[in-house]
Amino acid sequence: MPDLHVAQGIAVGTVFATEHHVVPGALGGDLGCGVSAHHFPFPAASLGRDVLERLLTRLARGVPVGDAVHRGAGLPLPPELESPALSTQKLARAWERLAPRHLGTLGGGNHFLELDRDAGGDLWLLLHTGSRGVGAAIADHHLRVAATLGVGSLPGLDVRTPEGAACLADVALACHFARANRDVLAARAVALVAEALGVAPEDADTVDVHHNHVSREVHFGRPLWVHRKGAVGLERGERGLVPGSMGTASYVVEGLGEARAFRSCSHGAGRVLTRREARERIRPDALAHALRRVVFDAGRAASLVEEAPAAYRDIAEVLEDEADLVAPRLRLTPLAVLKG
């Protein structure tokens, strides 16, 4: 994909298919991570900086971000996720301990809540998060299994074996939890925005896509296991999201169903600087200047340089490079950004 960048195991922005193997190292550590967008028919231009700052404060208080998780017993899980059939007792205990406390939490890194304006002037809420500690535990377990029992330089597990089948089942549960996490988090954030502005979202316009997963799909007349690490699968005509950065536009896109890319597209702008490089090269005042039109927590500028626009590719160039994969349908310009 055009947002390709180096990562552990396999590069972010990689898509490939296998016939009989699942490759844990090709799925990313945050299984099921994804982005959702929610449309409010509200004139975004009417929101002054002071109103946006208050909205961002409400979101920061109402949503656990960064390392924050729910205290005590946490939140009730959806019935189908209360006691899932995980492949080991250790994973089952990790799920029991982590899932209720991590459900409805944002996390850190490049995860975000964002208020945007579309070309028609309406307000959008964007959300990026994944499976949190649950997905990390499942990913780590199957990476270790594959390192011992897998085949190939990037070890894969035969899905016809108990180990391969267990990996597929556990990854599916992690992806299910990631979607539930986004749903709970979005419900809270949408409710806060709707209450503050006195307007309900247009539910029919909601978009949600994930970008770290393996999926059973038919390509070139063959059933295959399609692996996507930092990539989105879209059928022809299906809507998706390609985020930019804290200071640049994101896009609602439409899939073109390109067979040679296994009907996939980029999951974002893609990094050009590692986090270490960004910390070394980008000054907090440079970040503040780049985000002068965007409301954010300026007190955290020193820690947010890792996510500066300069650390990412130009989103317009990324979309130009994948013009045969997706068509941009809606440009979303950031107004306020909350990072973990």
GROMACS .gro file of N, CA, C and O in nm, residues 108-178:
model
  284
  108GLY      N    1  -0.329   0.498   2.359
  108GLY     CA    2  -0.236   0.603   2.324
  108GLY      C    3  -0.181   0.588   2.184
  108GLY      O    4  -0.246   0.532   2.095
  109GLY      N    5  -0.058   0.638   2.163
  109GLY     CA    6   0.005   0.628   2.031
  109GLY      C    7  -0.068   0.711   1.927
  109GLY      O    8  -0.094   0.830   1.947
  110ASN      N    9  -0.104   0.645   1.817
  110ASN     CA   10  -0.173   0.719   1.710
  110ASN      C   11  -0.325   0.710   1.721
  110ASN      O   12  -0.396   0.752   1.630
  111HIS      N   13  -0.375   0.658   1.830
  111HIS     CA   14  -0.521   0.654   1.850
  111HIS      C   15  -0.572   0.794   1.881
  111HIS      O   16  -0.504   0.874   1.946
  112PHE      N   17  -0.694   0.824   1.836
  112PHE     CA   18  -0.743   0.961   1.851
  112PHE      C   19  -0.896   0.968   1.850
  112PHE      O   20  -0.964   0.879   1.800
  113LEU      N   21  -0.945   1.079   1.904
  113LEU     CA   22  -1.081   1.129   1.882
  113LEU      C   23  -1.064   1.264   1.815
  113LEU      O   24  -0.980   1.344   1.857
  114GLU      N   25  -1.144   1.292   1.713
  114GLU     CA   26  -1.122   1.413   1.634
  114GLU      C   27  -1.254   1.471   1.586
  114GLU      O   28  -1.345   1.397   1.547
  115LEU      N   29  -1.266   1.603   1.589
  115LEU     CA   30  -1.379   1.673   1.531
  115LEU      C   31  -1.335   1.735   1.400
  115LEU      O   32  -1.231   1.802   1.394
  116ASP      N   33  -1.413   1.711   1.293
  116ASP     CA   34  -1.377   1.754   1.159
  116ASP      C   35  -1.492   1.828   1.092
  116ASP      O   36  -1.607   1.816   1.134
  117ARG      N   37  -1.459   1.900   0.984
  117ARG     CA   38  -1.558   1.969   0.901
  117ARG      C   39  -1.551   1.914   0.760
  117ARG      O   40  -1.442   1.899   0.703
  118ASP      N   41  -1.667   1.880   0.702
  118ASP     CA   42  -1.665   1.832   0.564
  118ASP      C   43  -1.679   1.951   0.467
  118ASP      O   44  -1.696   2.066   0.509
  119ALA      N   45  -1.674   1.922   0.337
  119ALA     CA   46  -1.677   2.028   0.236
  119ALA      C   47  -1.808   2.105   0.238
  119ALA      O   48  -1.812   2.222   0.198
  120GLY      N   49  -1.915   2.041   0.284
  120GLY     CA   50  -2.044   2.110   0.293
  120GLY      C   51  -2.062   2.188   0.420
  120GLY      O   52  -2.166   2.254   0.438
  121GLY      N   53  -1.965   2.179   0.510
  121GLY     CA   54  -1.970   2.255   0.634
  121GLY      C   55  -2.019   2.179   0.755
  121GLY      O   56  -2.022   2.234   0.866
  122ASP      N   57  -2.059   2.051   0.738
  122ASP     CA   58  -2.111   1.973   0.850
  122ASP      C   59  -1.998   1.920   0.939
  122ASP      O   60  -1.883   1.908   0.896
  123LEU      N   61  -2.036   1.886   1.061
  123LEU     CA   62  -1.942   1.837   1.162
  123LEU      C   63  -1.935   1.684   1.159
  123LEU      O   64  -2.035   1.616   1.141
  124TRP      N   65  -1.815   1.631   1.178
  124TRP     CA   66  -1.792   1.487   1.188
  124TRP      C   67  -1.709   1.458   1.313
  124TRP      O   68  -1.624   1.539   1.352
  125LEU      N   69  -1.734   1.341   1.372
  125LEU     CA   70  -1.651   1.289   1.480
  125LEU      C   71  -1.579   1.165   1.428
  125LEU      O   72  -1.643   1.071   1.380
  126LEU      N   73  -1.446   1.166   1.435
  126LEU     CA   74  -1.366   1.050   1.394
  126LEU      C   75  -1.306   0.984   1.517
  126LEU      O   76  -1.269   1.052   1.615
  127LEU      N   77  -1.291   0.853   1.511
  127LEU     CA   78  -1.242   0.774   1.623
  127LEU      C   79  -1.149   0.665   1.572
  127LEU      O   80  -1.182   0.595   1.476
  128HIS      N   81  -1.032   0.652   1.634
  128HIS     CA   82  -0.936   0.549   1.595
  128HIS      C   83  -0.890   0.476   1.720
  128HIS      O   84  -0.826   0.535   1.808
  129THR      N   85  -0.924   0.349   1.731
  129THR     CA   86  -0.877   0.266   1.842
  129THR      C   87  -0.895   0.120   1.805
  129THR      O   88  -0.947   0.086   1.700
  130GLY      N   89  -0.849   0.030   1.893
  130GLY     CA   90  -0.851  -0.113   1.860
  130GLY      C   91  -0.885  -0.202   1.977
  130GLY      O   92  -0.970  -0.169   2.061
  131SER      N   93  -0.814  -0.314   1.987
  131SER     CA   94  -0.850  -0.419   2.084
  131SER      C   95  -0.775  -0.407   2.216
  131SER      O   96  -0.789  -0.495   2.302
  132ARG      N   97  -0.692  -0.302   2.229
  132ARG     CA   98  -0.628  -0.270   2.356
  132ARG      C   99  -0.550  -0.389   2.414
  132ARG      O  100  -0.491  -0.466   2.339
  133GLY      N  101  -0.551  -0.411   2.545
  133GLY     CA  102  -0.470  -0.517   2.606
  133GLY      C  103  -0.513  -0.656   2.567
  133GLY      O  104  -0.431  -0.749   2.562
  134VAL      N  105  -0.642  -0.672   2.538
  134VAL     CA  106  -0.694  -0.802   2.496
  134VAL      C  107  -0.627  -0.847   2.367
  134VAL      O  108  -0.576  -0.960   2.355
  135GLY      N  109  -0.627  -0.759   2.267
  135GLY     CA  110  -0.566  -0.794   2.139
  135GLY      C  111  -0.417  -0.816   2.150
  135GLY      O  112  -0.362  -0.905   2.084
  136ALA      N  113  -0.350  -0.735   2.232
  136ALA     CA  114  -0.206  -0.750   2.250
  136ALA      C  115  -0.172  -0.885   2.310
  136ALA      O  116  -0.075  -0.951   2.268
  137ALA      N  117  -0.250  -0.930   2.408
  137ALA     CA  118  -0.225  -1.060   2.471
  137ALA      C  119  -0.243  -1.173   2.371
  137ALA      O  120  -0.162  -1.267   2.365
  138ILE      N  121  -0.347  -1.166   2.290
  138ILE     CA  122  -0.372  -1.270   2.190
  138ILE      C  123  -0.264  -1.268   2.083
  138ILE      O  124  -0.213  -1.374   2.042
  139ALA      N  125  -0.227  -1.150   2.037
  139ALA     CA  126  -0.122  -1.140   1.935
  139ALA      C  127   0.009  -1.197   1.986
  139ALA      O  128   0.076  -1.275   1.916
  140ASP      N  129   0.049  -1.161   2.107
  140ASP     CA  130   0.176  -1.209   2.163
  140ASP      C  131   0.177  -1.361   2.177
  140ASP      O  132   0.277  -1.427   2.146
  141HIS      N  133   0.065  -1.418   2.222
  141HIS     CA  134   0.059  -1.563   2.240
  141HIS      C  135   0.081  -1.636   2.108
  141HIS      O  136   0.163  -1.729   2.099
  142HIS      N  137   0.011  -1.596   2.005
  142HIS     CA  138   0.021  -1.669   1.878
  142HIS      C  139   0.151  -1.639   1.804
  142HIS      O  140   0.197  -1.723   1.725
  143LEU      N  141   0.213  -1.526   1.830
  143LEU     CA  142   0.348  -1.502   1.778
  143LEU      C  143   0.446  -1.604   1.836
  143LEU      O  144   0.531  -1.657   1.765
  144ARG      N  145   0.433  -1.631   1.967
  144ARG     CA  146   0.521  -1.729   2.031
  144ARG      C  147   0.495  -1.869   1.979
  144ARG      O  148   0.589  -1.947   1.955
  145VAL      N  149   0.369  -1.904   1.960
  145VAL     CA  150   0.336  -2.037   1.907
  145VAL      C  151   0.394  -2.053   1.767
  145VAL      O  152   0.455  -2.155   1.734
  146ALA      N  153   0.377  -1.951   1.683
  146ALA     CA  154   0.427  -1.958   1.546
  146ALA      C  155   0.578  -1.965   1.543
  146ALA      O  156   0.636  -2.035   1.457
  147ALA      N  157   0.645  -1.896   1.634
  147ALA     CA  158   0.791  -1.899   1.638
  147ALA      C  159   0.842  -2.039   1.669
  147ALA      O  160   0.952  -2.077   1.625
  148THR      N  161   0.762  -2.118   1.742
  148THR     CA  162   0.803  -2.254   1.778
  148THR      C  163   0.757  -2.357   1.676
  148THR      O  164   0.833  -2.446   1.637
  149LEU      N  165   0.633  -2.344   1.627
  149LEU     CA  166   0.573  -2.448   1.544
  149LEU      C  167   0.549  -2.406   1.400
  149LEU      O  168   0.513  -2.489   1.316
  150GLY      N  169   0.568  -2.279   1.369
  150GLY     CA  170   0.536  -2.230   1.235
  150GLY      C  171   0.641  -2.262   1.131
  150GLY      O  172   0.750  -2.309   1.162
  151VAL      N  173   0.606  -2.237   1.006
  151VAL     CA  174   0.697  -2.261   0.894
  151VAL      C  175   0.722  -2.129   0.821
  151VAL      O  176   0.637  -2.041   0.817
  152GLY      N  177   0.842  -2.114   0.763
  152GLY     CA  178   0.876  -1.995   0.687
  152GLY      C  179   0.955  -1.896   0.768
  152GLY      O  180   0.962  -1.904   0.892
  153SER      N  181   1.020  -1.801   0.699
  153SER     CA  182   1.101  -1.700   0.768
  153SER      C  183   1.014  -1.607   0.852
  153SER      O  184   1.058  -1.556   0.955
  154LEU      N  185   0.893  -1.580   0.806
  154LEU     CA  186   0.791  -1.515   0.888
  154LEU      C  187   0.691  -1.625   0.919
  154LEU      O  188   0.604  -1.655   0.837
  155PRO      N  189   0.703  -1.690   1.036
  155PRO     CA  190   0.637  -1.819   1.058
  155PRO      C  191   0.485  -1.814   1.045
  155PRO      O  192   0.419  -1.725   1.098
  156GLY      N  193   0.433  -1.911   0.970
  156GLY     CA  194   0.290  -1.927   0.955
  156GLY      C  195   0.244  -2.059   1.013
  156GLY      O  196   0.321  -2.156   1.021
  157LEU      N  197   0.118  -2.064   1.056
  157LEU     CA  198   0.057  -2.184   1.112
  157LEU      C  199  -0.046  -2.239   1.015
  157LEU      O  200  -0.130  -2.165   0.965
  158ASP      N  201  -0.039  -2.367   0.989
  158ASP     CA  202  -0.135  -2.431   0.901
  158ASP      C  203  -0.273  -2.429   0.968
  158ASP      O  204  -0.289  -2.476   1.081
  159VAL      N  205  -0.372  -2.372   0.900
  159VAL     CA  206  -0.504  -2.357   0.960
  159VAL      C  207  -0.574  -2.491   0.977
  159VAL      O  208  -0.677  -2.499   1.044
  160ARG      N  209  -0.520  -2.597   0.917
  160ARG     CA  210  -0.579  -2.731   0.933
  160ARG      C  211  -0.526  -2.801   1.057
  160ARG      O  212  -0.567  -2.914   1.086
  161THR      N  213  -0.435  -2.736   1.130
  161THR     CA  214  -0.384  -2.789   1.256
  161THR      C  215  -0.457  -2.723   1.372
  161THR      O  216  -0.514  -2.614   1.357
  162PRO      N  217  -0.453  -2.785   1.491
  162PRO     CA  218  -0.516  -2.722   1.607
  162PRO      C  219  -0.459  -2.583   1.638
  162PRO      O  220  -0.533  -2.493   1.675
  163GLU      N  221  -0.328  -2.565   1.619
  163GLU     CA  222  -0.265  -2.437   1.648
  163GLU      C  223  -0.312  -2.327   1.551
  163GLU      O  224  -0.339  -2.214   1.592
  164GLY      N  225  -0.320  -2.364   1.424
  164GLY     CA  226  -0.366  -2.267   1.326
  164GLY      C  227  -0.512  -2.230   1.345
  164GLY      O  228  -0.551  -2.112   1.337
  165ALA      N  229  -0.595  -2.332   1.373
  165ALA     CA  230  -0.737  -2.306   1.395
  165ALA      C  231  -0.757  -2.221   1.520
  165ALA      O  232  -0.843  -2.132   1.523
  166ALA      N  233  -0.677  -2.246   1.624
  166ALA     CA  234  -0.687  -2.167   1.747
  166ALA      C  235  -0.650  -2.023   1.722
  166ALA      O  236  -0.713  -1.930   1.775
  167CYS      N  237  -0.547  -2.001   1.641
  167CYS     CA  238  -0.505  -1.865   1.609
  167CYS      C  239  -0.618  -1.790   1.538
  167CYS      O  240  -0.651  -1.676   1.575
  168LEU      N  241  -0.680  -1.851   1.439
  168LEU     CA  242  -0.789  -1.787   1.367
  168LEU      C  243  -0.904  -1.752   1.461
  168LEU      O  244  -0.960  -1.641   1.454
  169ALA      N  245  -0.940  -1.845   1.549
  169ALA     CA  246  -1.053  -1.822   1.639
  169ALA      C  247  -1.023  -1.710   1.738
  169ALA      O  248  -1.107  -1.622   1.763
  170ASP      N  249  -0.902  -1.709   1.794
  170ASP     CA  250  -0.867  -1.606   1.891
  170ASP      C  251  -0.856  -1.468   1.826
  170ASP      O  252  -0.898  -1.367   1.884
  171VAL      N  253  -0.798  -1.463   1.706
  171VAL     CA  254  -0.788  -1.335   1.635
  171VAL      C  255  -0.927  -1.280   1.604
  171VAL      O  256  -0.953  -1.160   1.615
  172ALA      N  257  -1.019  -1.368   1.566
  172ALA     CA  258  -1.156  -1.324   1.538
  172ALA      C  259  -1.220  -1.263   1.663
  172ALA      O  260  -1.292  -1.162   1.655
  173LEU      N  261  -1.193  -1.323   1.779
  173LEU     CA  262  -1.247  -1.267   1.904
  173LEU      C  263  -1.186  -1.131   1.934
  173LEU      O  264  -1.256  -1.039   1.978
  174ALA      N  265  -1.056  -1.116   1.909
  174ALA     CA  266  -0.992  -0.987   1.932
  174ALA      C  267  -1.051  -0.880   1.841
  174ALA      O  268  -1.075  -0.766   1.884
  175CYS      N  269  -1.077  -0.915   1.715
  175CYS     CA  270  -1.137  -0.820   1.622
  175CYS      C  271  -1.279  -0.784   1.664
  175CYS      O  272  -1.322  -0.668   1.649
  176HIS      N  273  -1.352  -0.882   1.716
  176HIS     CA  274  -1.487  -0.857   1.765
  176HIS      C  275  -1.482  -0.760   1.884
  176HIS      O  276  -1.562  -0.667   1.894
  177PHE      N  277  -1.385  -0.782   1.973
  177PHE     CA  278  -1.371  -0.692   2.087
  177PHE      C  279  -1.333  -0.551   2.041
  177PHE      O  280  -1.383  -0.451   2.095
  178ALA      N  281  -1.244  -0.541   1.942
  178ALA     CA  282  -1.204  -0.410   1.892
  178ALA      C  283  -1.324  -0.332   1.839
  178ALA      O  284  -1.336  -0.211   1.863
   0.00000   0.00000   0.00000
